[in-house]
mmCIF file of C-alpha atoms in Angstrom:
data_model
loop_
_atom_site.group_PDB
_atom_site.id
_atom_site.type_symbol
_atom_site.label_atom_id
_atom_site.label_comp_id
_atom_site.label_asym_id
_atom_site.label_seq_id
_atom_site.Cartn_x
_atom_site.Cartn_y
_atom_site.Cartn_z
ATOM 1 C CA UNK A 1 75.801 93.838 149.927
ATOM 2 C CA UNK A 2 76.849 95.186 153.660
ATOM 3 C CA UNK A 3 73.493 93.879 155.506
ATOM 4 C CA UNK A 4 73.955 90.282 154.176
ATOM 5 C CA UNK A 5 77.601 90.069 154.782
ATOM 6 C CA UNK A 6 77.231 91.269 158.342
ATOM 7 C CA UNK A 7 74.255 89.392 159.459
ATOM 8 C CA UNK A 8 75.784 86.158 158.270
ATOM 9 C CA UNK A 9 78.172 86.382 161.269
ATOM 10 C CA UNK A 10 76.263 88.038 163.885
ATOM 11 C CA UNK A 11 76.642 86.543 167.249
ATOM 12 C CA UNK A 12 73.729 85.765 169.363
ATOM 13 C CA UNK A 13 72.357 88.191 171.517
ATOM 14 C CA UNK A 14 72.392 87.452 175.421
ATOM 15 C CA UNK A 15 68.751 85.950 176.599
ATOM 16 C CA UNK A 16 66.088 88.231 177.055
ATOM 17 C CA UNK A 17 65.269 87.152 180.820
ATOM 18 C CA UNK A 18 69.301 88.108 181.903
ATOM 19 C CA UNK A 19 69.106 91.633 182.582
ATOM 20 C CA UNK A 20 72.449 91.625 184.511
ATOM 21 C CA UNK A 21 74.077 90.967 181.169
ATOM 22 C CA UNK A 22 73.519 94.450 179.618
ATOM 23 C CA UNK A 23 76.319 96.018 177.736
ATOM 24 C CA UNK A 24 79.265 98.427 179.149
ATOM 25 C CA UNK A 25 78.310 101.906 179.574
ATOM 26 C CA UNK A 26 81.832 102.540 177.559
ATOM 27 C CA UNK A 27 80.798 102.346 173.793
ATOM 28 C CA UNK A 28 83.077 102.857 171.183
ATOM 29 C CA UNK A 29 82.210 105.428 168.491
ATOM 30 C CA UNK A 30 80.367 103.094 165.884
ATOM 31 C CA UNK A 31 81.061 106.070 163.227
ATOM 32 C CA UNK A 32 84.467 105.036 163.007
ATOM 33 C CA UNK A 33 83.905 101.716 161.715
ATOM 34 C CA UNK A 34 83.425 97.973 162.729
ATOM 35 C CA UNK A 35 85.669 97.911 165.667
ATOM 36 C CA UNK A 36 84.169 95.313 167.645
ATOM 37 C CA UNK A 37 83.074 91.712 166.330
ATOM 38 C CA UNK A 38 79.578 91.412 165.126
ATOM 39 C CA UNK A 39 78.690 95.195 165.196
ATOM 40 C CA UNK A 40 76.690 96.680 161.847
ATOM 41 C CA UNK A 41 78.644 99.153 159.856
ATOM 42 C CA UNK A 42 77.918 100.270 156.331
ATOM 43 C CA UNK A 43 80.758 102.812 155.464
ATOM 44 C CA UNK A 44 78.121 104.445 152.912
ATOM 45 C CA UNK A 45 76.049 105.477 155.570
ATOM 46 C CA UNK A 46 78.506 106.900 158.057
ATOM 47 C CA UNK A 47 77.085 110.284 159.435
ATOM 48 C CA UNK A 48 80.478 111.690 158.575
ATOM 49 C CA UNK A 49 79.192 111.248 154.952
ATOM 50 C CA UNK A 50 76.331 113.591 155.350
ATOM 51 C CA UNK A 51 77.993 116.529 157.240
ATOM 52 C CA UNK A 52 78.706 118.631 154.005
ATOM 53 C CA UNK A 53 77.010 120.314 151.171
ATOM 54 C CA UNK A 54 73.286 121.547 150.517
ATOM 55 C CA UNK A 55 70.133 119.756 151.701
ATOM 56 C CA UNK A 56 69.447 117.199 149.499
ATOM 57 C CA UNK A 57 65.743 116.984 147.659
ATOM 58 C CA UNK A 58 65.988 112.949 148.304
ATOM 59 C CA UNK A 59 63.958 112.821 151.861
ATOM 60 C CA UNK A 60 65.965 109.821 153.153
ATOM 61 C CA UNK A 61 69.144 111.420 152.098
ATOM 62 C CA UNK A 62 67.994 114.820 153.618
ATOM 63 C CA UNK A 63 66.876 113.407 156.898
ATOM 64 C CA UNK A 64 70.345 111.456 157.535
ATOM 65 C CA UNK A 65 72.070 115.536 156.704
ATOM 66 C CA UNK A 66 69.613 116.700 159.680
ATOM 67 C CA UNK A 67 70.805 114.001 161.712
ATOM 68 C CA UNK A 68 74.236 114.314 161.341
ATOM 69 C CA UNK A 69 74.239 117.994 161.589
ATOM 70 C CA UNK A 70 73.728 120.403 164.735
ATOM 71 C CA UNK A 71 70.126 121.050 166.059
ATOM 72 C CA UNK A 72 67.010 118.946 167.016
ATOM 73 C CA UNK A 73 64.663 117.359 163.931
ATOM 74 C CA UNK A 74 61.102 118.262 165.210
ATOM 75 C CA UNK A 75 58.782 116.225 163.408
ATOM 76 C CA UNK A 76 54.665 117.328 164.221
ATOM 77 C CA UNK A 77 52.366 114.271 163.763
ATOM 78 C CA UNK A 78 50.328 114.173 160.856
ATOM 79 C CA UNK A 79 46.903 112.007 160.176
ATOM 80 C CA UNK A 80 45.860 113.385 156.433
ATOM 81 C CA UNK A 81 46.493 115.700 153.645
ATOM 82 C CA UNK A 82 45.089 118.452 155.851
ATOM 83 C CA UNK A 83 47.501 118.106 158.606
ATOM 84 C CA UNK A 84 50.087 117.591 156.145
ATOM 85 C CA UNK A 85 49.457 120.764 154.390
ATOM 86 C CA UNK A 86 49.478 122.955 157.948
ATOM 87 C CA UNK A 87 52.363 121.576 159.015
ATOM 88 C CA UNK A 88 54.201 122.531 155.796
ATOM 89 C CA UNK A 89 52.674 126.037 155.964
ATOM 90 C CA UNK A 90 53.589 126.258 159.288
ATOM 91 C CA UNK A 91 57.401 125.856 158.076
ATOM 92 C CA UNK A 92 58.198 122.544 159.557
ATOM 93 C CA UNK A 93 60.897 120.693 157.615
ATOM 94 C CA UNK A 94 60.069 117.348 158.868
ATOM 95 C CA UNK A 95 57.123 115.063 159.630
ATOM 96 C CA UNK A 96 55.765 112.234 161.473
ATOM 97 C CA UNK A 97 53.261 109.824 160.380
ATOM 98 C CA UNK A 98 51.734 107.691 163.200
ATOM 99 C CA UNK A 99 49.257 105.141 162.682
ATOM 100 C CA UNK A 100 47.171 105.257 166.013
ATOM 101 C CA UNK A 101 45.922 107.250 168.784
ATOM 102 C CA UNK A 102 45.222 106.982 172.825
ATOM 103 C CA UNK A 103 45.423 109.406 175.653
ATOM 104 C CA UNK A 104 45.100 107.815 178.670
ATOM 105 C CA UNK A 105 42.572 105.093 179.208
ATOM 106 C CA UNK A 106 39.873 107.421 178.770
ATOM 107 C CA UNK A 107 40.257 107.796 175.103
ATOM 108 C CA UNK A 108 40.142 105.423 172.408
ATOM 109 C CA UNK A 109 40.600 107.408 169.298
ATOM 110 C CA UNK A 110 43.268 107.557 166.823
ATOM 111 C CA UNK A 111 46.009 110.229 165.899
ATOM 112 C CA UNK A 112 48.021 110.897 163.289
ATOM 113 C CA UNK A 113 51.350 113.228 162.695
ATOM 114 C CA UNK A 114 54.415 114.316 160.204
ATOM 115 C CA UNK A 115 55.842 111.832 161.414
ATOM 116 C CA UNK A 116 53.421 109.697 160.140
ATOM 117 C CA UNK A 117 51.681 108.448 163.079
ATOM 118 C CA UNK A 118 50.279 104.619 163.594
ATOM 119 C CA UNK A 119 47.440 106.037 165.986
ATOM 120 C CA UNK A 120 46.674 109.108 164.094
ATOM 121 C CA UNK A 121 46.165 107.045 160.572
ATOM 122 C CA UNK A 122 44.111 104.413 162.383
ATOM 123 C CA UNK A 123 42.091 107.095 163.569
ATOM 124 C CA UNK A 124 42.017 109.005 160.716
ATOM 125 C CA UNK A 125 41.411 106.382 157.955
ATOM 126 C CA UNK A 126 39.727 103.717 159.891
ATOM 127 C CA UNK A 127 37.901 105.822 162.797
ATOM 128 C CA UNK A 128 39.493 103.201 165.440
ATOM 129 C CA UNK A 129 41.664 103.234 168.215
ATOM 130 C CA UNK A 130 45.369 101.809 168.136
ATOM 131 C CA UNK A 131 45.187 98.688 168.616
ATOM 132 C CA UNK A 132 46.944 96.983 165.745
ATOM 133 C CA UNK A 133 43.979 97.208 163.673
ATOM 134 C CA UNK A 134 45.393 99.028 161.013
ATOM 135 C CA UNK A 135 47.328 96.492 158.301
ATOM 136 C CA UNK A 136 50.179 97.509 156.015
ATOM 137 C CA UNK A 137 48.350 98.305 153.136
ATOM 138 C CA UNK A 138 46.444 101.303 155.126
ATOM 139 C CA UNK A 139 50.034 102.605 156.178
ATOM 140 C CA UNK A 140 51.731 102.626 152.903
ATOM 141 C CA UNK A 141 48.762 104.331 151.472
ATOM 142 C CA UNK A 142 48.832 107.135 153.982
ATOM 143 C CA UNK A 143 52.410 107.381 153.502
ATOM 144 C CA UNK A 144 52.199 107.371 149.541
ATOM 145 C CA UNK A 145 49.763 110.378 149.842
ATOM 146 C CA UNK A 146 51.564 112.511 152.181
ATOM 147 C CA UNK A 147 54.787 111.831 150.709
ATOM 148 C CA UNK A 148 53.521 113.297 147.288
ATOM 149 C CA UNK A 149 52.657 116.650 148.484
ATOM 150 C CA UNK A 150 56.334 117.378 148.751
ATOM 151 C CA UNK A 151 58.472 114.406 148.217
ATOM 152 C CA UNK A 152 61.821 116.843 149.449
ATOM 153 C CA UNK A 153 60.192 116.852 153.151
ATOM 154 C CA UNK A 154 61.509 113.993 155.345
ATOM 155 C CA UNK A 155 58.401 111.808 156.555
ATOM 156 C CA UNK A 156 59.311 109.339 159.663
ATOM 157 C CA UNK A 157 56.471 106.554 159.673
ATOM 158 C CA UNK A 158 55.414 104.234 162.104
ATOM 159 C CA UNK A 159 55.742 100.558 161.506
ATOM 160 C CA UNK A 160 54.335 99.175 164.098
ATOM 161 C CA UNK A 161 55.912 95.513 165.079
ATOM 162 C CA UNK A 162 56.535 95.317 161.022
ATOM 163 C CA UNK A 163 53.187 93.227 160.257
ATOM 164 C CA UNK A 164 54.726 89.847 161.186
ATOM 165 C CA UNK A 165 57.940 88.216 160.824
ATOM 166 C CA UNK A 166 61.298 88.803 159.060
ATOM 167 C CA UNK A 167 59.977 88.251 155.527
ATOM 168 C CA UNK A 168 56.685 90.875 156.302
ATOM 169 C CA UNK A 169 59.345 93.177 158.101
ATOM 170 C CA UNK A 170 61.488 93.378 154.999
ATOM 171 C CA UNK A 171 58.136 94.037 152.577
ATOM 172 C CA UNK A 172 57.516 96.688 155.100
ATOM 173 C CA UNK A 173 60.672 98.353 154.362
ATOM 174 C CA UNK A 174 60.511 97.854 150.981
ATOM 175 C CA UNK A 175 57.181 99.375 150.352
ATOM 176 C CA UNK A 176 57.560 102.223 152.505
ATOM 177 C CA UNK A 177 60.622 103.474 150.727
ATOM 178 C CA UNK A 178 58.855 103.055 147.381
ATOM 179 C CA UNK A 179 56.089 105.298 149.044
ATOM 180 C CA UNK A 180 58.818 107.802 149.547
ATOM 181 C CA UNK A 181 59.135 107.418 153.331
ATOM 182 C CA UNK A 182 62.284 108.632 154.983
ATOM 183 C CA UNK A 183 62.670 106.809 157.771
ATOM 184 C CA UNK A 184 60.568 104.446 159.948
ATOM 185 C CA UNK A 185 60.564 103.143 163.601
ATOM 186 C CA UNK A 186 59.809 99.186 164.421
ATOM 187 C CA UNK A 187 59.324 98.179 167.893
ATOM 188 C CA UNK A 188 59.181 95.138 170.105
ATOM 189 C CA UNK A 189 55.463 94.520 171.175
ATOM 190 C CA UNK A 190 53.937 91.807 170.264
ATOM 191 C CA UNK A 191 51.860 91.660 167.664
ATOM 192 C CA UNK A 192 48.826 92.653 168.881
ATOM 193 C CA UNK A 193 50.209 95.726 169.892
ATOM 194 C CA UNK A 194 48.703 98.682 171.522
ATOM 195 C CA UNK A 195 49.476 102.426 172.083
ATOM 196 C CA UNK A 196 52.779 102.883 173.774
ATOM 197 C CA UNK A 197 51.476 105.031 176.295
ATOM 198 C CA UNK A 198 48.480 102.786 177.179
ATOM 199 C CA UNK A 199 48.758 100.149 179.883
ATOM 200 C CA UNK A 200 49.141 96.356 179.442
ATOM 201 C CA UNK A 201 51.621 96.275 176.946
ATOM 202 C CA UNK A 202 53.403 92.796 176.176
ATOM 203 C CA UNK A 203 56.940 92.732 174.368
ATOM 204 C CA UNK A 204 58.593 90.183 172.866
ATOM 205 C CA UNK A 205 62.351 88.731 173.399
ATOM 206 C CA UNK A 206 65.408 90.609 172.733
ATOM 207 C CA UNK A 207 65.733 87.968 169.983
ATOM 208 C CA UNK A 208 62.489 88.411 168.367
ATOM 209 C CA UNK A 209 63.139 92.208 168.387
ATOM 210 C CA UNK A 210 66.697 92.037 167.020
ATOM 211 C CA UNK A 211 65.259 89.324 163.963
ATOM 212 C CA UNK A 212 62.736 92.721 163.150
ATOM 213 C CA UNK A 213 65.786 95.026 162.958
ATOM 214 C CA UNK A 214 68.186 93.071 161.222
ATOM 215 C CA UNK A 215 65.480 92.167 158.674
ATOM 216 C CA UNK A 216 64.704 95.958 158.123
ATOM 217 C CA UNK A 217 68.396 96.546 157.626
ATOM 218 C CA UNK A 218 68.666 93.589 154.989
ATOM 219 C CA UNK A 219 66.065 95.046 153.077
ATOM 220 C CA UNK A 220 67.031 98.394 152.711
ATOM 221 C CA UNK A 221 70.896 97.622 152.176
ATOM 222 C CA UNK A 222 69.286 95.237 149.312
ATOM 223 C CA UNK A 223 67.787 97.938 147.602
ATOM 224 C CA UNK A 224 69.173 98.245 144.114
ATOM 225 C CA UNK A 225 71.661 101.453 144.012
ATOM 226 C CA UNK A 226 71.689 101.895 147.629
ATOM 227 C CA UNK A 227 68.978 103.533 150.048
ATOM 228 C CA UNK A 228 69.404 105.874 152.833
ATOM 229 C CA UNK A 229 66.199 104.755 154.566
ATOM 230 C CA UNK A 230 66.398 105.744 158.349
ATOM 231 C CA UNK A 231 65.888 102.542 160.795
ATOM 232 C CA UNK A 232 64.740 103.297 163.929
ATOM 233 C CA UNK A 233 64.751 100.916 166.705
ATOM 234 C CA UNK A 234 62.031 101.640 169.329
ATOM 235 C CA UNK A 235 61.338 99.692 172.531
ATOM 236 C CA UNK A 236 58.625 99.670 174.655
ATOM 237 C CA UNK A 237 60.097 97.472 177.335
ATOM 238 C CA UNK A 238 60.713 100.264 180.016
ATOM 239 C CA UNK A 239 56.957 99.993 181.491
ATOM 240 C CA UNK A 240 57.253 96.034 181.248
ATOM 241 C CA UNK A 241 60.809 94.944 182.172
ATOM 242 C CA UNK A 242 62.296 97.917 183.390
ATOM 243 C CA UNK A 243 64.725 100.903 181.982
ATOM 244 C CA UNK A 244 67.748 98.831 182.358
ATOM 245 C CA UNK A 245 66.203 96.272 180.151
ATOM 246 C CA UNK A 246 65.377 99.238 177.775
ATOM 247 C CA UNK A 247 68.556 100.722 177.335
ATOM 248 C CA UNK A 248 70.143 97.121 176.600
ATOM 249 C CA UNK A 249 67.824 96.294 174.126
ATOM 250 C CA UNK A 250 68.320 99.734 172.209
ATOM 251 C CA UNK A 251 71.880 99.096 172.403
ATOM 252 C CA UNK A 252 71.589 95.624 170.905
ATOM 253 C CA UNK A 253 69.404 97.201 168.193
ATOM 254 C CA UNK A 254 72.343 99.985 167.506
ATOM 255 C CA UNK A 255 74.811 97.485 167.137
ATOM 256 C CA UNK A 256 72.112 95.186 164.913
ATOM 257 C CA UNK A 257 71.791 98.719 162.635
ATOM 258 C CA UNK A 258 69.359 101.123 163.826
ATOM 259 C CA UNK A 259 70.012 104.041 162.746
ATOM 260 C CA UNK A 260 68.177 106.078 165.875
ATOM 261 C CA UNK A 261 67.233 104.568 169.299
ATOM 262 C CA UNK A 262 63.610 105.556 170.700
ATOM 263 C CA UNK A 263 62.624 104.823 173.878
ATOM 264 C CA UNK A 264 58.879 104.791 174.804
ATOM 265 C CA UNK A 265 57.381 106.226 178.004
ATOM 266 C CA UNK A 266 60.595 108.052 179.258
ATOM 267 C CA UNK A 267 59.245 109.396 182.596
ATOM 268 C CA UNK A 268 61.359 112.073 183.720
ATOM 269 C CA UNK A 269 64.147 114.459 182.259
ATOM 270 C CA UNK A 270 66.753 112.938 184.083
ATOM 271 C CA UNK A 271 66.119 109.661 182.692
ATOM 272 C CA UNK A 272 66.615 110.837 179.040
ATOM 273 C CA UNK A 273 69.295 112.484 179.836
ATOM 274 C CA UNK A 274 70.798 109.185 181.393
ATOM 275 C CA UNK A 275 69.500 107.259 178.098
ATOM 276 C CA UNK A 276 70.790 109.864 175.551
ATOM 277 C CA UNK A 277 74.505 108.954 177.642
ATOM 278 C CA UNK A 278 74.186 105.355 177.854
ATOM 279 C CA UNK A 279 73.193 105.133 173.720
ATOM 280 C CA UNK A 280 75.877 107.751 172.831
ATOM 281 C CA UNK A 281 76.905 108.096 169.984
ATOM 282 C CA UNK A 282 73.340 107.069 168.303
ATOM 283 C CA UNK A 283 70.893 109.779 168.181
ATOM 284 C CA UNK A 284 68.035 109.352 170.746
ATOM 285 C CA UNK A 285 64.275 109.726 169.771
ATOM 286 C CA UNK A 286 61.860 110.828 172.384
ATOM 287 C CA UNK A 287 57.946 110.888 171.493
ATOM 288 C CA UNK A 288 55.928 113.874 173.176
ATOM 289 C CA UNK A 289 52.168 113.431 174.011
ATOM 290 C CA UNK A 290 50.044 115.393 176.178
ATOM 291 C CA UNK A 291 48.618 113.357 178.991
ATOM 292 C CA UNK A 292 51.273 110.700 178.144
ATOM 293 C CA UNK A 293 54.058 108.993 180.189
ATOM 294 C CA UNK A 294 56.455 111.804 178.600
ATOM 295 C CA UNK A 295 56.667 114.906 180.540
ATOM 296 C CA UNK A 296 55.429 117.550 177.821
ATOM 297 C CA UNK A 297 58.812 118.728 176.768
ATOM 298 C CA UNK A 298 59.301 121.775 174.615
ATOM 299 C CA UNK A 299 61.677 120.890 171.641
ATOM 300 C CA UNK A 300 64.155 123.293 173.512
ATOM 301 C CA UNK A 301 64.108 121.810 176.616
ATOM 302 C CA UNK A 302 64.293 118.164 174.611
ATOM 303 C CA UNK A 303 67.628 119.403 172.919
ATOM 304 C CA UNK A 304 69.411 120.451 175.819
ATOM 305 C CA UNK A 305 68.846 116.691 177.305
ATOM 306 C CA UNK A 306 70.358 115.660 174.324
ATOM 307 C CA UNK A 307 67.650 114.297 172.199
ATOM 308 C CA UNK A 308 67.951 114.248 168.492
ATOM 309 C CA UNK A 309 64.502 113.911 167.464
ATOM 310 C CA UNK A 310 61.178 114.940 168.848
ATOM 311 C CA UNK A 311 58.031 113.775 167.828
ATOM 312 C CA UNK A 312 54.440 115.321 168.613
ATOM 313 C CA UNK A 313 52.629 112.302 168.082
ATOM 314 C CA UNK A 314 49.263 113.643 168.130
ATOM 315 C CA UNK A 315 49.630 117.234 167.617
ATOM 316 C CA UNK A 316 47.169 117.224 164.735
ATOM 317 C CA UNK A 317 44.692 114.779 165.907
ATOM 318 C CA UNK A 318 43.911 116.144 169.497
ATOM 319 C CA UNK A 319 43.731 119.723 167.943
ATOM 320 C CA UNK A 320 41.343 118.078 164.937
ATOM 321 C CA UNK A 321 38.926 116.407 167.739
ATOM 322 C CA UNK A 322 38.560 119.357 169.331
ATOM 323 C CA UNK A 323 38.020 122.006 166.513
ATOM 324 C CA UNK A 324 35.738 119.293 164.543
ATOM 325 C CA UNK A 325 33.430 118.529 167.785
ATOM 326 C CA UNK A 326 33.291 122.422 168.728
ATOM 327 C CA UNK A 327 31.989 122.658 164.626
ATOM 328 C CA UNK A 328 29.850 119.969 164.552
ATOM 329 C CA UNK A 329 28.243 121.229 168.314
ATOM 330 C CA UNK A 330 28.012 124.809 166.932
ATOM 331 C CA UNK A 331 26.377 123.478 163.557
ATOM 332 C CA UNK A 332 23.845 121.604 165.251
ATOM 333 C CA UNK A 333 22.792 124.155 168.250
ATOM 334 C CA UNK A 334 22.965 127.274 165.560
ATOM 335 C CA UNK A 335 22.072 125.524 162.144
ATOM 336 C CA UNK A 336 25.009 127.113 160.399
ATOM 337 C CA UNK A 337 28.553 126.598 159.949
ATOM 338 C CA UNK A 338 29.371 130.266 159.432
ATOM 339 C CA UNK A 339 31.060 130.714 163.106
ATOM 340 C CA UNK A 340 33.133 127.735 162.681
ATOM 341 C CA UNK A 341 34.341 128.737 159.357
ATOM 342 C CA UNK A 342 35.997 131.763 160.422
ATOM 343 C CA UNK A 343 35.902 133.727 157.235
ATOM 344 C CA UNK A 344 37.390 131.023 155.130
ATOM 345 C CA UNK A 345 35.684 130.741 151.924
ATOM 346 C CA UNK A 346 36.172 127.629 149.685
ATOM 347 C CA UNK A 347 38.918 129.324 147.621
ATOM 348 C CA UNK A 348 40.690 130.146 150.943
ATOM 349 C CA UNK A 349 40.421 126.304 151.839
ATOM 350 C CA UNK A 350 41.923 125.277 148.314
ATOM 351 C CA UNK A 351 44.761 127.741 148.439
ATOM 352 C CA UNK A 352 46.382 126.060 151.732
ATOM 353 C CA UNK A 353 45.722 122.415 150.221
ATOM 354 C CA UNK A 354 48.070 123.792 147.029
ATOM 355 C CA UNK A 355 45.352 125.743 144.841
ATOM 356 C CA UNK A 356 48.353 127.913 143.547
ATOM 357 C CA UNK A 357 50.778 125.458 142.510
ATOM 358 C CA UNK A 358 48.156 123.737 140.290
ATOM 359 C CA UNK A 359 47.099 127.083 138.846
ATOM 360 C CA UNK A 360 51.011 127.534 138.308
ATOM 361 C CA UNK A 361 51.951 124.487 136.808
ATOM 362 C CA UNK A 362 49.025 124.495 134.541
ATOM 363 C CA UNK A 363 49.682 127.904 133.009
ATOM 364 C CA UNK A 364 53.534 126.634 132.543
ATOM 365 C CA UNK A 365 52.157 123.924 130.629
ATOM 366 C CA UNK A 366 50.115 126.325 128.327
ATOM 367 C CA UNK A 367 47.239 125.252 129.664
ATOM 368 C CA UNK A 368 44.162 127.914 130.330
ATOM 369 C CA UNK A 369 41.715 125.570 132.586
ATOM 370 C CA UNK A 370 42.130 127.901 135.652
ATOM 371 C CA UNK A 371 42.304 131.386 134.037
ATOM 372 C CA UNK A 372 39.600 132.068 136.027
ATOM 373 C CA UNK A 373 39.018 130.410 139.706
#
């Protein structure tokens, strides 16, 4: 078991208050094997193994193939089955599920994405803001539903802080893998966390953050038969301790086995570009939220700056708030939903939700329940 073997000999990370002890800027190519003591390496998961061949029907394997090959991975945020169906219909080949939502201090609504957004899940399932209110069961339940729609499309899910200590982090990984999630990000905020684009964040020590990453890697590597599940290390320390500390934490997370690095709240294009260079060869994820701390990069701009994954965490949730608000106000004013329906009858709505797939399956099985719909 490579994860367990590695962590039995891991060196202690430098103290979190020692910013001057950052890792050297010149980094060896971790894809060429374990060239430094204490650096995680799993030959089976080497990116070189994912460069050739058709895209896998296994979502986690497919995500690794997408990370290893040219092009940026674009993952719109989803919050429920409707937003997931709309993302698939639009042609996106990766989704982000997030569990909470925020847009500055004026809005304490929750958002969702295809990355599976924590803010989105908290908002759509609980009607609550992204303030560590949702539990692991809320996240897993939402992930199971989204992943079941098309099991081959990778879903990246928000895992907040892992929902507890190392044992809880390991349980989170196992449940996400069981739900069909392709990858997850885990962060260094304290347990009573908040949306990364709100002020007043607090982060744990470097050592506690690395413990979370190690626990996730060990759990993934302990899956019988092996798992391609992608582990993303996220730091929220840039706004708390500065960019130097944030980059140092992500370098340490990469050494501990994180497959992707996620720095929350990168405020300029120059900072994103320098972050990508400092963390190379590890892929970097950038999170774009309109009105948030990070500029509203297009995915073309982010790709030119070197980012490998871009997530638009609140794209579905914010649009949903605007649309549903308008529909409710129209109904209140006119007494009918005719205008907001825009000509979409029930059958047309259900077709977006997969009606034709159900009819086709029933007919192939010899059924006749849907001969007339």
